[in-house]
CSV table of N, CA and C in Angstrom, one decimal:
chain,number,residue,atom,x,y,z
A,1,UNK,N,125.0,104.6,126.3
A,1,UNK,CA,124.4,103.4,126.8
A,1,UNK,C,123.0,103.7,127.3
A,2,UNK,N,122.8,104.6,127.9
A,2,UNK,CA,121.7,105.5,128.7
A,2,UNK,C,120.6,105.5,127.4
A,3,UNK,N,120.5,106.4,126.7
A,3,UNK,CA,119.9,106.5,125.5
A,3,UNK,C,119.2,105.0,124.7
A,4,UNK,N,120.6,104.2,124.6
A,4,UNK,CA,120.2,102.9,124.0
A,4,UNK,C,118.9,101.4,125.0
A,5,UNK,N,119.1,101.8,125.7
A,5,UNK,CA,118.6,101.5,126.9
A,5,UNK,C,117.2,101.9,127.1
A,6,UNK,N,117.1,103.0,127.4
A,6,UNK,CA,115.9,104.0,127.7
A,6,UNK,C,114.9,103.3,126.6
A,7,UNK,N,115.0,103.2,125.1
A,7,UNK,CA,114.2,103.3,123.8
A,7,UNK,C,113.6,102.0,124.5
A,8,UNK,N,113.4,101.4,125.1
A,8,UNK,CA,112.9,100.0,125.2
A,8,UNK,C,111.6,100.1,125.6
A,9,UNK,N,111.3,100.9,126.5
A,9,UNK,CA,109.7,101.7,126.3
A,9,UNK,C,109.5,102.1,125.2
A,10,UNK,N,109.8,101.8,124.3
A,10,UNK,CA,108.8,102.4,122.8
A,10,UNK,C,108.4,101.2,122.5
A,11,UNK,N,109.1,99.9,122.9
A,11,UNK,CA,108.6,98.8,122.4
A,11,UNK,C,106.6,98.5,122.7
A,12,UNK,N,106.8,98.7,124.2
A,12,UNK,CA,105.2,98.7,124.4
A,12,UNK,C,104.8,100.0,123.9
A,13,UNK,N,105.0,101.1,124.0
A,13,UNK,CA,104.2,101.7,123.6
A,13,UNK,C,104.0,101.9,121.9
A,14,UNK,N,104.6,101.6,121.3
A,14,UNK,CA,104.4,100.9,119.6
A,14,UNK,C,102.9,100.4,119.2
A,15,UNK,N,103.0,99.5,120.5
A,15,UNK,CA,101.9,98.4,120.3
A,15,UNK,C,101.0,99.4,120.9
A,16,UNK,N,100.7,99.8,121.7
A,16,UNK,CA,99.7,100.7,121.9
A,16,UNK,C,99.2,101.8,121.0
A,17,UNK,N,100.0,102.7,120.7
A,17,UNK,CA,99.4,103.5,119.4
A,17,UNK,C,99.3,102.7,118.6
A,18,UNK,N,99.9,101.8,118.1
A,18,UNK,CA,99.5,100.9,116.7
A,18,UNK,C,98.1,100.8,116.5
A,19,UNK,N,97.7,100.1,118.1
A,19,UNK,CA,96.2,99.4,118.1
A,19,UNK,C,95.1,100.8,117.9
A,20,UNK,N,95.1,102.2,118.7
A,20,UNK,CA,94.7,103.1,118.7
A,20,UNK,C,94.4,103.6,116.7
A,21,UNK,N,95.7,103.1,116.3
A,21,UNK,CA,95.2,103.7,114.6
A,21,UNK,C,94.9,102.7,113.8
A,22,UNK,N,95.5,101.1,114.2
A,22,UNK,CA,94.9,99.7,113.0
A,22,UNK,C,93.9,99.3,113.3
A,23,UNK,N,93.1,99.7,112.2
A,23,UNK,CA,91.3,98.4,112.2
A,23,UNK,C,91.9,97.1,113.2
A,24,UNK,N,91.1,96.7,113.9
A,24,UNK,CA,91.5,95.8,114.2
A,24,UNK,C,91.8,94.2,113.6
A,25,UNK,N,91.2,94.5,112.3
A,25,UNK,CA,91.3,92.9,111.2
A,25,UNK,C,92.6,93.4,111.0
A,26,UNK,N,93.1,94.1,110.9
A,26,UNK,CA,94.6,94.1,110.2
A,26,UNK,C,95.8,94.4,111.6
A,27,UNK,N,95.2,94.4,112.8
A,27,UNK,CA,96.1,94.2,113.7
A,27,UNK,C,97.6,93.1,113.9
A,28,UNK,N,96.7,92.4,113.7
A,28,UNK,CA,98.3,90.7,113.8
A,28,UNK,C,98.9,90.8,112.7
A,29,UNK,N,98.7,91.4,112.1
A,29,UNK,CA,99.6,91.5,110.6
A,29,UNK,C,100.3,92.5,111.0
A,30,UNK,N,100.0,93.9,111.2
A,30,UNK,CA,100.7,95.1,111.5
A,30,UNK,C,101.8,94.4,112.9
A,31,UNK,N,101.3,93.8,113.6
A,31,UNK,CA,102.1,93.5,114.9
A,31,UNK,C,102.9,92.7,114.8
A,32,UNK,N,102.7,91.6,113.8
A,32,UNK,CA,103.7,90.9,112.9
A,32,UNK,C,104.7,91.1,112.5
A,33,UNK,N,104.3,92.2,111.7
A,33,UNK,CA,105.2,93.0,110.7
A,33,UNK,C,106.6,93.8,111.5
A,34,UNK,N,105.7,94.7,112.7
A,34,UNK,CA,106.8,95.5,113.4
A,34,UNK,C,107.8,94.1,114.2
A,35,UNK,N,107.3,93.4,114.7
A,35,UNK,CA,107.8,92.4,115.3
A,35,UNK,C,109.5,91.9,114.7
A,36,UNK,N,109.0,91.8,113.0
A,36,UNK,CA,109.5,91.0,112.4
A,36,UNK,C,110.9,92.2,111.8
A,37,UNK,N,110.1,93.4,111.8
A,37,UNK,CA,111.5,94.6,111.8
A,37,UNK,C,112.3,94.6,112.7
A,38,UNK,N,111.2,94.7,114.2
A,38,UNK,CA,112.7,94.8,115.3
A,38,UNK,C,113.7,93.3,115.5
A,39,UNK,N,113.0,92.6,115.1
A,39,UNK,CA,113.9,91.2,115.2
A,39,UNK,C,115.6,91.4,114.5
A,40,UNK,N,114.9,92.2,113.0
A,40,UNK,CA,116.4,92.3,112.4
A,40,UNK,C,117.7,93.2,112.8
A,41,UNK,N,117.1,93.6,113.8
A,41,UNK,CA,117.9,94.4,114.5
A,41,UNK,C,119.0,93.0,115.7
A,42,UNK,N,119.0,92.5,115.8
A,42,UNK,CA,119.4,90.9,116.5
A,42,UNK,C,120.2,90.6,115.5
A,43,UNK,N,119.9,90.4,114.3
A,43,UNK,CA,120.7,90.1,113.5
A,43,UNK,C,121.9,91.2,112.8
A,44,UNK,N,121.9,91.9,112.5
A,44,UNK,CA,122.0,93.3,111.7
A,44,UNK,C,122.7,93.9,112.5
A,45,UNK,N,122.4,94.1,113.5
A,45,UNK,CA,123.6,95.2,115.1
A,45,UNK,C,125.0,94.3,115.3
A,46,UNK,N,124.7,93.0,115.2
A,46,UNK,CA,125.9,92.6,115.6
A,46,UNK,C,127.0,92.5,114.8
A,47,UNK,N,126.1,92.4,113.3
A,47,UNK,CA,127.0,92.2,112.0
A,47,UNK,C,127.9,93.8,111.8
A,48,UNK,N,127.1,94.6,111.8
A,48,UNK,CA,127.9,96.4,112.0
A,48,UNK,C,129.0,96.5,112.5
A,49,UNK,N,128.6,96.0,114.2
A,49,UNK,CA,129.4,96.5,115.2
A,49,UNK,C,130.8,95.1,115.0
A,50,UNK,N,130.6,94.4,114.8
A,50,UNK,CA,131.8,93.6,114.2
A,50,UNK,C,132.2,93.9,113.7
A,51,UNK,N,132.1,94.6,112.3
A,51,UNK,CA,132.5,94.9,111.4
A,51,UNK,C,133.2,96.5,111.5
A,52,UNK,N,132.7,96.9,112.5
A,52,UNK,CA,133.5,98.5,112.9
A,52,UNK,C,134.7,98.1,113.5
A,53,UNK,N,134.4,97.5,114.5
A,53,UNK,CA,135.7,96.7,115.7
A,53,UNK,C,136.6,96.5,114.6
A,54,UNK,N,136.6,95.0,113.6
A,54,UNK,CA,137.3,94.6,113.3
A,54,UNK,C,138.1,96.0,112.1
A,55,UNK,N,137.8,96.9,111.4
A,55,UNK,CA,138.3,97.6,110.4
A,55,UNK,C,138.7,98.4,111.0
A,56,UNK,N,138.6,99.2,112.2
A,56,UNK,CA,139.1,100.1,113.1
A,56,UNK,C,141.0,99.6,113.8
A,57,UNK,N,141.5,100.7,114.4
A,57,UNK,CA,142.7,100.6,114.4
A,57,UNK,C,142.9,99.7,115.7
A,58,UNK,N,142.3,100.0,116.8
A,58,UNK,CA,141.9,99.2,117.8
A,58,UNK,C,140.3,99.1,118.4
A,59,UNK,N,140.2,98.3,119.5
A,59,UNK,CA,138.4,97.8,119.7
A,59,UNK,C,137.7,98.8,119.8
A,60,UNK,N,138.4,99.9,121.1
A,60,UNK,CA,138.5,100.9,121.4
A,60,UNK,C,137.4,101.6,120.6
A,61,UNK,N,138.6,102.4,119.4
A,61,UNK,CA,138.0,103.2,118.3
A,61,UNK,C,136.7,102.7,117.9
A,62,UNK,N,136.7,101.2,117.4
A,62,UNK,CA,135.8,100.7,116.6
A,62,UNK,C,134.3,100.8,117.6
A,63,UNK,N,134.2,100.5,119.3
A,63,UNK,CA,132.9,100.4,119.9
A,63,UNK,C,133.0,102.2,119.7
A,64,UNK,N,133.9,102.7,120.0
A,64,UNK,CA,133.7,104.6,120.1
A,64,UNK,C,132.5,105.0,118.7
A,65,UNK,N,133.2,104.3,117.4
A,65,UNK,CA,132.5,104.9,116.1
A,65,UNK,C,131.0,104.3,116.3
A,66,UNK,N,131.0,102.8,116.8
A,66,UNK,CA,129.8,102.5,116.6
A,66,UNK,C,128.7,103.0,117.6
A,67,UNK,N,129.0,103.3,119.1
A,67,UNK,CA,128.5,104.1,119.7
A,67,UNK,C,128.0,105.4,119.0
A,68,UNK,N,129.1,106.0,118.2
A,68,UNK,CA,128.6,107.3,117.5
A,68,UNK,C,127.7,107.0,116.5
A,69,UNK,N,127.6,106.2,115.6
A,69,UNK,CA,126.5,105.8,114.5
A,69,UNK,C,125.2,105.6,115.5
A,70,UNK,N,124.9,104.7,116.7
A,70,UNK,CA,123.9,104.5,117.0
A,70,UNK,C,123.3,105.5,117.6
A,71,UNK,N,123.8,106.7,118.3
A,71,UNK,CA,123.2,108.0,118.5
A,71,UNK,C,123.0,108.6,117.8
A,72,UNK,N,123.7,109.0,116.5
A,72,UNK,CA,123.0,109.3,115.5
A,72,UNK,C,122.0,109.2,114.9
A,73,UNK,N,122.0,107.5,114.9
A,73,UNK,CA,120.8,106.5,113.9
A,73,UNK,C,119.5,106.6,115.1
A,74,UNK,N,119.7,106.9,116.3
A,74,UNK,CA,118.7,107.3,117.1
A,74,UNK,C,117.9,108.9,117.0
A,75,UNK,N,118.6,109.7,117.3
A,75,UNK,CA,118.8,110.5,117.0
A,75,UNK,C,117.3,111.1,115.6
A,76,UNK,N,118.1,110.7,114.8
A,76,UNK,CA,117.9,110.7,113.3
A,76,UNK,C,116.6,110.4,113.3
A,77,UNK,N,116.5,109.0,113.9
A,77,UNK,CA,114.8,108.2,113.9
A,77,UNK,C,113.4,109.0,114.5
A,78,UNK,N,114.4,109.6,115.8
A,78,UNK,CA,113.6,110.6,116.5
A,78,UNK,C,112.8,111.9,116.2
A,79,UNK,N,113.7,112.5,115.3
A,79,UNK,CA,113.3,113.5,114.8
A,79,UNK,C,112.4,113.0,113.8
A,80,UNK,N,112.6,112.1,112.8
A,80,UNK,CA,111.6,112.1,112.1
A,80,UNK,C,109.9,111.7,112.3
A,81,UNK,N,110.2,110.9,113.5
A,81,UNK,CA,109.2,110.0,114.2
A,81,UNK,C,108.3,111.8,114.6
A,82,UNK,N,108.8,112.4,115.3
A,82,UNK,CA,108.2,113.8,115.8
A,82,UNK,C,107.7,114.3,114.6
A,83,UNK,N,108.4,114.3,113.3
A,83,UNK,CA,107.7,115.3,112.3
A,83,UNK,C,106.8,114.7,111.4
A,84,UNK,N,107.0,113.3,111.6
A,84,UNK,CA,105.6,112.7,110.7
A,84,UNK,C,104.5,111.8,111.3
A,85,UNK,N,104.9,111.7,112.9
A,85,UNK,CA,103.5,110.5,113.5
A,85,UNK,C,103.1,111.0,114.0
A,86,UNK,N,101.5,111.0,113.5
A,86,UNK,CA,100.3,112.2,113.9
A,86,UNK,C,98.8,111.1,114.4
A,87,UNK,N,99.0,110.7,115.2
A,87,UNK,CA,98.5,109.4,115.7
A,87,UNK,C,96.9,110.0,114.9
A,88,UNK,N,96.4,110.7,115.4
A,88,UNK,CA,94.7,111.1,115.5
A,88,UNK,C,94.5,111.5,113.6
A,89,UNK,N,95.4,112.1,112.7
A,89,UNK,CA,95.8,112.0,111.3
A,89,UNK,C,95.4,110.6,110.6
A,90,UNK,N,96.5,110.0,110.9
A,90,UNK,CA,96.4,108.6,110.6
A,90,UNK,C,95.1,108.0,110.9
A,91,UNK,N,94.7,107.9,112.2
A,91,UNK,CA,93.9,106.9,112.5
A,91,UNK,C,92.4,107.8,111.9
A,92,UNK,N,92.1,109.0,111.0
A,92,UNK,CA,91.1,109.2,110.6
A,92,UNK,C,91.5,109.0,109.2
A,93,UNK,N,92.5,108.7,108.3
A,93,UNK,CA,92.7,108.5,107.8
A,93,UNK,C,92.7,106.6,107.2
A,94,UNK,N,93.0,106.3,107.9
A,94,UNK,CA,92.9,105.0,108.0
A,94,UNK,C,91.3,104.4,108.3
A,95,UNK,N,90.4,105.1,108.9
A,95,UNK,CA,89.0,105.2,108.9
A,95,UNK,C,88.2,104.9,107.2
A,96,UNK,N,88.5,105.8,106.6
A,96,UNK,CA,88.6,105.7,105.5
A,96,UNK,C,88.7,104.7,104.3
A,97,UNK,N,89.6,104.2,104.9
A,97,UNK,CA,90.0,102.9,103.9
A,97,UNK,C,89.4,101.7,104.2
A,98,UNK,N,89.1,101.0,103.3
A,98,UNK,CA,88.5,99.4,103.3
A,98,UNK,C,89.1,98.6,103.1
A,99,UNK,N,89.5,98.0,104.6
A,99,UNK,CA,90.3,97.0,104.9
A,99,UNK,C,90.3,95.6,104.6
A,100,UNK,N,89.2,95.4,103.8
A,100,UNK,CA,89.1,93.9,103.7
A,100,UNK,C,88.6,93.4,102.0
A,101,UNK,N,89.4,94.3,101.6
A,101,UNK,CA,90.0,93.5,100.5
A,101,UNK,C,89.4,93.6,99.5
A,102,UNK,N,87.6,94.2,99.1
A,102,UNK,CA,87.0,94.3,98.4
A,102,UNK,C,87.4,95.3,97.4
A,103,UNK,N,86.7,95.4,96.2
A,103,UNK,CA,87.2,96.5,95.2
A,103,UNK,C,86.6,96.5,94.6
């Protein structure tokens, strides 16, 4: 629960690196966008974790497994997040590109 809990500071700070590497013309879209990922989580968490409960032998087991999936799927996110977001990478990389549409 500790763990699940804690992540909720990434929410602001998301938005902070975000803005540090998006042009700013393509900010409300990017902030949009992540917005509109974590939302599906509202949707999507509860449908899981029902669905564990109910096919497990009792409630018990079923919050135990889904507790286990979510440390994992945390877990999992973390590591990757460390081996591929290179804030100062990106945002010279994204320097680069021409954000507005021309070609």
């Amino acid at each position: 629960m500790l763990s699940s809990s804690l992540n909720a500071a990434g929410f602001g700070a998301t938005f902070a690196a975000i803005s540090d590497v998006c042009p700013a013309k393509q900010r409300g879209v990017v902030f949009g966008m992540i917005t509109a990922f974590y939302s599906l989580a509202g949707v999507i968490a509860p449908l899981v974790m029902g669905r564990l409960i109910d096919t497990s032998s009792d409630a018990a087991s079923g919050y135990s497994i889904g507790f286990l999936i979510l440390g994992i799927a945390m877990i999992t996110g973390a590591v990757v997040a460390m081996l591929t977001v290179n804030p100062d990478r990106d945002a010279a990389k994204l320097a680069t590109v021409d954000c507005t549409g021309a070609r």
